[in-house]
């Protein structure tokens, strides 16, 4: 069991499969990209599956989310999913992706055992998409979403970040589109995870701003804390349901007290929080021949030291040194 000193138990594992991405979103990384991890620094497929196996069999992990960078860029992704699906007990599996390439891989991922996907899409306007991502791939994301739904990777969740002066007027349009296509939309407050450290608290689009905009067109009924559980998104029924919309307000409404997540970076480091500034090395133990029991002990010790909160509600918050592409969203 992965328990910390505040009594929280981690049952949800986020696994970053690569630091690379085929977009250059302005809130994530600079246009020229980053200094990517070398192949030898990255965990190989066998190492990833072994660490997940330890987490599931020995540490009580019940759900695995594959992230990146962009996880669809990982050549062995389908095989990793298939091997994790064969574990006992079988964890629930999901994938967070930008959707590019999902059109050609959704069916194979479903056949391998993936349960569902989260797809990032911040705008319905191709020109704004190009400005935000520095790539002309809007149509590929839409195709990926349709393929995911057709393959049965449901519920298909769409993650959207609103940026001042770019897409901050699109919240109602995005929700109407999501309801029409049977996607579950979740707005995410912009977080300080950009490599260039350009994030500023002043001027960011907050959960309050998003909800006020949505209520100009929709009636929103809160589901409440009982329905939310440990999920990061607060959810509302849209016009009485069954459609729902969520808001992940990491900055203005932190949800750390109910956190049940642990994170594994693409180079084999345990992170107790997305915003943690410390990491614990599992790759070294793995490659030095440590048995599963020792790896589990190191992981437990790392999670025991998890802090009470992310620190995002502190105006003096210091951004992590590693960008989101390297640690998984």
CSV table of C-alpha atoms in Angstrom, one decimal:
chain,number,residue,atom,x,y,z
A,1,UNK,CA,0.0,0.0,0.0
A,2,UNK,CA,1.2,3.5,-0.9
A,3,UNK,CA,0.2,5.6,2.1
A,4,UNK,CA,1.5,9.0,3.2
A,5,UNK,CA,1.7,10.6,6.6
A,6,UNK,CA,-1.7,12.3,6.0
A,7,UNK,CA,-3.5,9.0,5.5
A,8,UNK,CA,-3.9,9.3,1.8
A,9,UNK,CA,-3.6,6.1,-0.2
A,10,UNK,CA,-2.4,6.1,-3.8
A,11,UNK,CA,-4.3,3.8,-6.0
A,12,UNK,CA,-3.9,5.7,-9.3
A,13,UNK,CA,-0.6,5.5,-11.2
A,14,UNK,CA,0.3,8.0,-13.9
A,15,UNK,CA,3.1,6.6,-16.2
A,16,UNK,CA,4.9,9.0,-18.6
A,17,UNK,CA,6.1,6.9,-21.6
A,18,UNK,CA,8.1,9.6,-23.3
A,19,UNK,CA,9.0,13.3,-23.0
A,20,UNK,CA,8.6,13.9,-26.7
A,21,UNK,CA,5.6,15.6,-28.3
A,22,UNK,CA,4.5,16.4,-31.8
A,23,UNK,CA,2.9,19.7,-30.8
A,24,UNK,CA,4.5,22.8,-29.3
A,25,UNK,CA,1.7,24.2,-27.1
A,26,UNK,CA,2.5,27.6,-25.8
A,27,UNK,CA,1.6,26.7,-22.2
A,28,UNK,CA,3.9,23.6,-22.2
A,29,UNK,CA,7.1,24.1,-24.1
A,30,UNK,CA,9.0,26.6,-26.4
A,31,UNK,CA,8.6,26.5,-30.1
A,32,UNK,CA,12.0,24.9,-30.7
A,33,UNK,CA,11.2,22.1,-28.3
A,34,UNK,CA,13.4,20.8,-25.4
A,35,UNK,CA,16.5,18.8,-24.7
A,36,UNK,CA,14.9,15.4,-25.0
A,37,UNK,CA,15.9,12.4,-22.8
A,38,UNK,CA,18.4,10.0,-24.4
A,39,UNK,CA,17.3,6.5,-25.3
A,40,UNK,CA,19.4,5.0,-22.5
A,41,UNK,CA,17.8,7.4,-19.9
A,42,UNK,CA,14.3,6.3,-20.9
A,43,UNK,CA,12.8,3.1,-19.3
A,44,UNK,CA,12.5,0.4,-21.9
A,45,UNK,CA,9.2,-1.6,-22.4
A,46,UNK,CA,10.2,-4.4,-20.1
A,47,UNK,CA,11.2,-1.9,-17.3
A,48,UNK,CA,7.9,0.0,-17.6
A,49,UNK,CA,5.9,-3.2,-17.4
A,50,UNK,CA,7.9,-4.5,-14.5
A,51,UNK,CA,7.4,-1.3,-12.4
A,52,UNK,CA,3.7,-1.3,-13.2
A,53,UNK,CA,3.5,-4.9,-12.2
A,54,UNK,CA,5.2,-4.1,-8.8
A,55,UNK,CA,2.7,-1.2,-8.4
A,56,UNK,CA,-0.3,-3.4,-9.1
A,57,UNK,CA,0.7,-6.7,-7.4
A,58,UNK,CA,2.5,-5.3,-4.3
A,59,UNK,CA,1.4,-1.7,-3.8
A,60,UNK,CA,-2.3,-1.6,-4.4
A,61,UNK,CA,-2.5,0.3,-7.6
A,62,UNK,CA,-5.9,-0.1,-9.3
A,63,UNK,CA,-5.7,2.3,-12.2
A,64,UNK,CA,-2.9,3.1,-14.7
A,65,UNK,CA,-2.9,6.3,-16.8
A,66,UNK,CA,-0.4,6.4,-19.7
A,67,UNK,CA,0.8,10.0,-20.4
A,68,UNK,CA,3.7,11.8,-22.0
A,69,UNK,CA,4.8,14.1,-23.6
A,70,UNK,CA,2.7,12.4,-26.2
A,71,UNK,CA,2.3,8.7,-25.4
A,72,UNK,CA,1.2,7.8,-29.0
A,73,UNK,CA,4.8,8.5,-30.0
A,74,UNK,CA,6.0,5.5,-27.9
A,75,UNK,CA,6.7,2.7,-30.5
A,76,UNK,CA,5.8,-0.1,-28.1
A,77,UNK,CA,2.6,1.4,-26.7
A,78,UNK,CA,0.2,-1.2,-27.9
A,79,UNK,CA,2.4,-4.0,-26.6
A,80,UNK,CA,2.8,-2.3,-23.2
A,81,UNK,CA,-1.0,-1.9,-22.9
A,82,UNK,CA,-1.5,-5.6,-23.8
A,83,UNK,CA,1.0,-6.7,-21.2
A,84,UNK,CA,-0.4,-4.6,-18.5
A,85,UNK,CA,-3.9,-5.8,-19.3
A,86,UNK,CA,-2.7,-9.4,-18.6
A,87,UNK,CA,-1.6,-8.5,-15.0
A,88,UNK,CA,-3.5,-9.9,-12.0
A,89,UNK,CA,-5.4,-8.1,-10.7
A,90,UNK,CA,-6.0,-6.3,-13.9
A,91,UNK,CA,-5.8,-2.5,-13.5
A,92,UNK,CA,-8.1,-0.1,-15.3
A,93,UNK,CA,-6.2,1.6,-18.0
A,94,UNK,CA,-6.6,5.0,-19.7
A,95,UNK,CA,-4.5,7.3,-21.9
A,96,UNK,CA,-4.0,11.0,-22.1
A,97,UNK,CA,-3.2,12.1,-25.6
A,98,UNK,CA,-3.3,15.1,-27.9
A,99,UNK,CA,-5.2,12.9,-30.3
A,100,UNK,CA,-2.8,13.1,-33.3
A,101,UNK,CA,-2.4,9.5,-34.4
A,102,UNK,CA,-5.3,8.3,-32.5
A,103,UNK,CA,-7.3,7.8,-35.7
A,104,UNK,CA,-5.0,5.0,-36.7
A,105,UNK,CA,-4.3,3.5,-33.3
A,106,UNK,CA,-7.6,3.6,-31.4
A,107,UNK,CA,-8.9,0.2,-32.5
A,108,UNK,CA,-5.6,-1.5,-31.8
A,109,UNK,CA,-5.4,0.1,-28.3
A,110,UNK,CA,-8.9,-1.0,-27.5
A,111,UNK,CA,-8.1,-4.6,-28.7
A,112,UNK,CA,-5.0,-4.5,-26.5
A,113,UNK,CA,-7.0,-3.7,-23.4
A,114,UNK,CA,-7.1,0.1,-23.1
A,115,UNK,CA,-10.4,1.2,-21.4
A,116,UNK,CA,-10.7,4.9,-22.3
A,117,UNK,CA,-8.9,8.0,-23.4
A,118,UNK,CA,-8.5,11.7,-22.5
A,119,UNK,CA,-7.9,13.9,-25.5
A,120,UNK,CA,-6.6,17.5,-25.3
A,121,UNK,CA,-8.4,20.0,-27.5
A,122,UNK,CA,-8.5,23.7,-26.5
A,123,UNK,CA,-10.4,25.2,-29.4
A,124,UNK,CA,-12.9,24.5,-32.2
A,125,UNK,CA,-11.1,27.0,-34.5
A,126,UNK,CA,-8.3,25.6,-36.7
A,127,UNK,CA,-6.5,29.0,-36.8
A,128,UNK,CA,-6.5,29.3,-33.0
A,129,UNK,CA,-5.4,25.7,-32.7
A,130,UNK,CA,-2.4,26.5,-34.9
A,131,UNK,CA,-1.6,29.6,-32.8
A,132,UNK,CA,-1.8,27.6,-29.5
A,133,UNK,CA,0.1,24.5,-30.7
A,134,UNK,CA,2.3,25.9,-33.4
A,135,UNK,CA,1.1,23.1,-35.7
A,136,UNK,CA,-1.7,22.7,-38.3
A,137,UNK,CA,-3.2,19.5,-37.0
A,138,UNK,CA,-6.7,20.4,-35.8
A,139,UNK,CA,-8.4,18.0,-38.2
A,140,UNK,CA,-6.2,15.1,-37.0
A,141,UNK,CA,-7.4,15.6,-33.4
A,142,UNK,CA,-11.1,15.6,-34.5
A,143,UNK,CA,-10.4,12.4,-36.5
A,144,UNK,CA,-8.8,10.9,-33.4
A,145,UNK,CA,-11.7,11.7,-31.2
A,146,UNK,CA,-14.2,10.1,-33.6
A,147,UNK,CA,-12.0,7.0,-33.9
A,148,UNK,CA,-11.8,6.7,-30.1
A,149,UNK,CA,-15.6,6.8,-29.8
A,150,UNK,CA,-16.0,4.3,-32.6
A,151,UNK,CA,-13.5,1.9,-31.0
A,152,UNK,CA,-15.4,2.0,-27.7
A,153,UNK,CA,-12.7,3.9,-25.7
A,154,UNK,CA,-15.5,5.5,-23.7
A,155,UNK,CA,-16.3,7.7,-22.0
A,156,UNK,CA,-14.1,9.9,-24.3
A,157,UNK,CA,-13.0,12.9,-22.2
A,158,UNK,CA,-11.8,16.1,-23.8
A,159,UNK,CA,-9.5,18.4,-21.8
A,160,UNK,CA,-9.4,22.1,-22.6
A,161,UNK,CA,-7.2,24.9,-21.3
A,162,UNK,CA,-8.4,28.5,-21.9
A,163,UNK,CA,-5.9,31.1,-22.6
A,164,UNK,CA,-6.5,34.9,-22.3
A,165,UNK,CA,-7.0,36.6,-25.6
A,166,UNK,CA,-6.9,33.4,-27.6
A,167,UNK,CA,-9.8,31.0,-26.7
A,168,UNK,CA,-11.2,32.4,-23.5
A,169,UNK,CA,-14.5,33.1,-25.2
A,170,UNK,CA,-15.0,29.5,-26.4
A,171,UNK,CA,-16.2,27.7,-23.2
A,172,UNK,CA,-19.9,27.6,-24.2
A,173,UNK,CA,-19.2,26.6,-27.8
A,174,UNK,CA,-16.8,23.8,-26.6
A,175,UNK,CA,-19.5,22.5,-24.2
A,176,UNK,CA,-22.2,22.6,-26.8
A,177,UNK,CA,-20.0,20.7,-29.2
A,178,UNK,CA,-19.0,18.1,-26.6
A,179,UNK,CA,-22.6,17.5,-25.7
A,180,UNK,CA,-23.5,17.0,-29.3
A,181,UNK,CA,-20.8,14.5,-29.9
A,182,UNK,CA,-21.2,12.7,-26.6
A,183,UNK,CA,-17.8,13.7,-25.2
A,184,UNK,CA,-17.2,14.6,-21.6
A,185,UNK,CA,-15.6,18.0,-21.5
A,186,UNK,CA,-13.2,19.1,-18.7
A,187,UNK,CA,-11.7,22.5,-18.5
A,188,UNK,CA,-8.3,22.7,-16.8
A,189,UNK,CA,-6.9,25.9,-15.3
A,190,UNK,CA,-3.6,26.7,-16.8
A,191,UNK,CA,-0.9,25.4,-14.5
A,192,UNK,CA,2.7,26.5,-14.1
A,193,UNK,CA,4.3,23.7,-16.0
A,194,UNK,CA,5.7,25.5,-19.0
A,195,UNK,CA,9.4,25.0,-19.7
A,196,UNK,CA,9.9,28.7,-20.3
A,197,UNK,CA,8.3,29.7,-17.0
A,198,UNK,CA,6.0,32.2,-18.6
A,199,UNK,CA,3.0,31.3,-16.4
A,200,UNK,CA,1.5,34.2,-14.4
A,201,UNK,CA,-1.3,33.9,-11.8
A,202,UNK,CA,-2.6,37.3,-12.7
A,203,UNK,CA,-4.8,37.2,-15.8
A,204,UNK,CA,-5.2,33.4,-15.9
A,205,UNK,CA,-8.7,32.0,-16.7
A,206,UNK,CA,-10.0,30.7,-13.4
A,207,UNK,CA,-12.6,28.1,-12.6
A,208,UNK,CA,-14.9,30.9,-11.6
A,209,UNK,CA,-14.4,32.6,-15.0
A,210,UNK,CA,-15.2,29.4,-16.8
A,211,UNK,CA,-18.3,28.6,-14.9
A,212,UNK,CA,-19.6,32.2,-15.3
A,213,UNK,CA,-19.1,31.9,-19.1
A,214,UNK,CA,-20.8,28.5,-19.3
A,215,UNK,CA,-23.8,29.7,-17.3
A,216,UNK,CA,-24.6,32.3,-20.0
A,217,UNK,CA,-25.9,29.4,-22.0
A,218,UNK,CA,-26.4,26.4,-19.8
A,219,UNK,CA,-27.9,25.5,-16.4
A,220,UNK,CA,-25.3,23.7,-14.3
A,221,UNK,CA,-26.2,21.5,-11.3
A,222,UNK,CA,-23.3,20.5,-9.1
A,223,UNK,CA,-22.8,16.7,-8.6
A,224,UNK,CA,-21.3,17.2,-5.2
A,225,UNK,CA,-18.3,15.8,-3.3
A,226,UNK,CA,-19.8,12.3,-2.8
A,227,UNK,CA,-20.0,11.8,-6.6
A,228,UNK,CA,-16.6,13.4,-7.1
A,229,UNK,CA,-14.6,11.2,-4.7
A,230,UNK,CA,-10.9,11.6,-5.3
A,231,UNK,CA,-11.3,12.7,-8.9
A,232,UNK,CA,-9.5,16.0,-9.7
A,233,UNK,CA,-12.5,17.4,-11.6
A,234,UNK,CA,-15.5,19.0,-10.0
A,235,UNK,CA,-18.5,18.1,-12.2
A,236,UNK,CA,-21.8,19.6,-13.1
A,237,UNK,CA,-24.9,18.2,-14.8
A,238,UNK,CA,-25.6,20.2,-18.0
A,239,UNK,CA,-29.2,21.3,-18.3
A,240,UNK,CA,-30.3,18.5,-15.9
A,241,UNK,CA,-28.1,15.8,-17.5
A,242,UNK,CA,-27.1,13.2,-18.5
A,243,UNK,CA,-24.3,15.3,-20.0
A,244,UNK,CA,-21.7,16.5,-17.6
A,245,UNK,CA,-18.9,19.1,-17.6
A,246,UNK,CA,-15.9,19.2,-15.3
A,247,UNK,CA,-13.5,21.8,-14.1
A,248,UNK,CA,-10.0,20.9,-12.8
A,249,UNK,CA,-9.1,23.9,-10.7
A,250,UNK,CA,-5.6,23.0,-9.5
A,251,UNK,CA,-4.7,26.7,-8.8
A,252,UNK,CA,-7.8,28.3,-7.3
A,253,UNK,CA,-9.5,25.2,-5.8
A,254,UNK,CA,-6.8,22.7,-4.9
A,255,UNK,CA,-8.0,19.1,-4.2
A,256,UNK,CA,-4.8,17.8,-2.5
A,257,UNK,CA,-6.6,16.4,0.5
A,258,UNK,CA,-8.3,13.7,-1.6
A,259,UNK,CA,-5.3,13.0,-3.9
A,260,UNK,CA,-4.8,9.3,-4.7
A,261,UNK,CA,-2.1,9.5,-7.3
A,262,UNK,CA,1.5,8.5,-7.7
A,263,UNK,CA,3.6,9.3,-10.8
A,264,UNK,CA,6.4,7.6,-12.7
A,265,UNK,CA,8.4,9.7,-15.1
A,266,UNK,CA,9.7,8.4,-18.5
A,267,UNK,CA,13.2,8.0,-17.0
A,268,UNK,CA,12.1,6.0,-14.0
A,269,UNK,CA,11.6,8.6,-11.2
A,270,UNK,CA,8.8,8.5,-8.7
A,271,UNK,CA,7.0,11.9,-8.2
A,272,UNK,CA,4.6,12.2,-5.4
A,273,UNK,CA,2.9,15.2,-7.0
A,274,UNK,CA,2.8,16.8,-10.5
A,275,UNK,CA,4.3,19.9,-8.9
A,276,UNK,CA,6.9,18.2,-6.7
A,277,UNK,CA,10.4,19.5,-6.8
A,278,UNK,CA,11.9,16.2,-5.6
A,279,UNK,CA,12.1,12.8,-7.2
A,280,UNK,CA,13.0,9.3,-6.1
A,281,UNK,CA,15.0,7.1,-8.5
A,282,UNK,CA,13.6,3.6,-9.3
A,283,UNK,CA,15.5,3.2,-12.5
A,284,UNK,CA,18.8,2.9,-10.7
A,285,UNK,CA,17.5,0.2,-8.4
A,286,UNK,CA,15.9,-1.6,-11.3
A,287,UNK,CA,19.0,-1.7,-13.4
A,288,UNK,CA,21.2,-2.7,-10.5
A,289,UNK,CA,19.3,-5.9,-10.1
A,290,UNK,CA,17.1,-5.0,-7.1
A,291,UNK,CA,14.3,-7.5,-6.4
A,292,UNK,CA,10.6,-6.4,-6.6
A,293,UNK,CA,10.5,-6.2,-2.8
A,294,UNK,CA,13.3,-3.6,-2.7
A,295,UNK,CA,11.7,-1.5,-5.5
A,296,UNK,CA,8.4,-1.6,-3.6
A,297,UNK,CA,10.1,-0.5,-0.4
A,298,UNK,CA,11.7,2.5,-2.1
A,299,UNK,CA,8.4,3.5,-3.7
A,300,UNK,CA,6.6,3.2,-0.3
A,301,UNK,CA,9.3,5.4,1.3
A,302,UNK,CA,8.9,8.0,-1.4
A,303,UNK,CA,5.2,8.2,-1.0
A,304,UNK,CA,5.4,8.3,2.8
A,305,UNK,CA,7.1,11.7,2.4
A,306,UNK,CA,4.4,13.2,0.2
A,307,UNK,CA,3.6,16.8,1.2
A,308,UNK,CA,0.2,18.0,2.3
A,309,UNK,CA,-0.4,20.1,-0.8
A,310,UNK,CA,0.9,21.2,-4.1
A,311,UNK,CA,1.7,24.7,-3.0
A,312,UNK,CA,-0.2,26.2,-5.9
A,313,UNK,CA,-2.4,28.2,-3.6
A,314,UNK,CA,0.7,30.0,-2.3
A,315,UNK,CA,1.4,33.2,-4.3
A,316,UNK,CA,5.1,32.6,-3.9
A,317,UNK,CA,4.9,29.1,-5.5
A,318,UNK,CA,8.1,28.1,-7.3
A,319,UNK,CA,7.6,26.3,-10.6
A,320,UNK,CA,9.1,22.8,-11.0
A,321,UNK,CA,12.3,22.7,-12.9
A,322,UNK,CA,11.0,19.9,-15.2
A,323,UNK,CA,8.3,20.8,-17.8
A,324,UNK,CA,5.1,18.9,-18.1
A,325,UNK,CA,6.4,17.0,-21.2
A,326,UNK,CA,9.0,15.3,-19.0
A,327,UNK,CA,6.9,14.3,-16.1
A,328,UNK,CA,3.4,13.5,-17.4
A,329,UNK,CA,0.2,15.5,-17.2
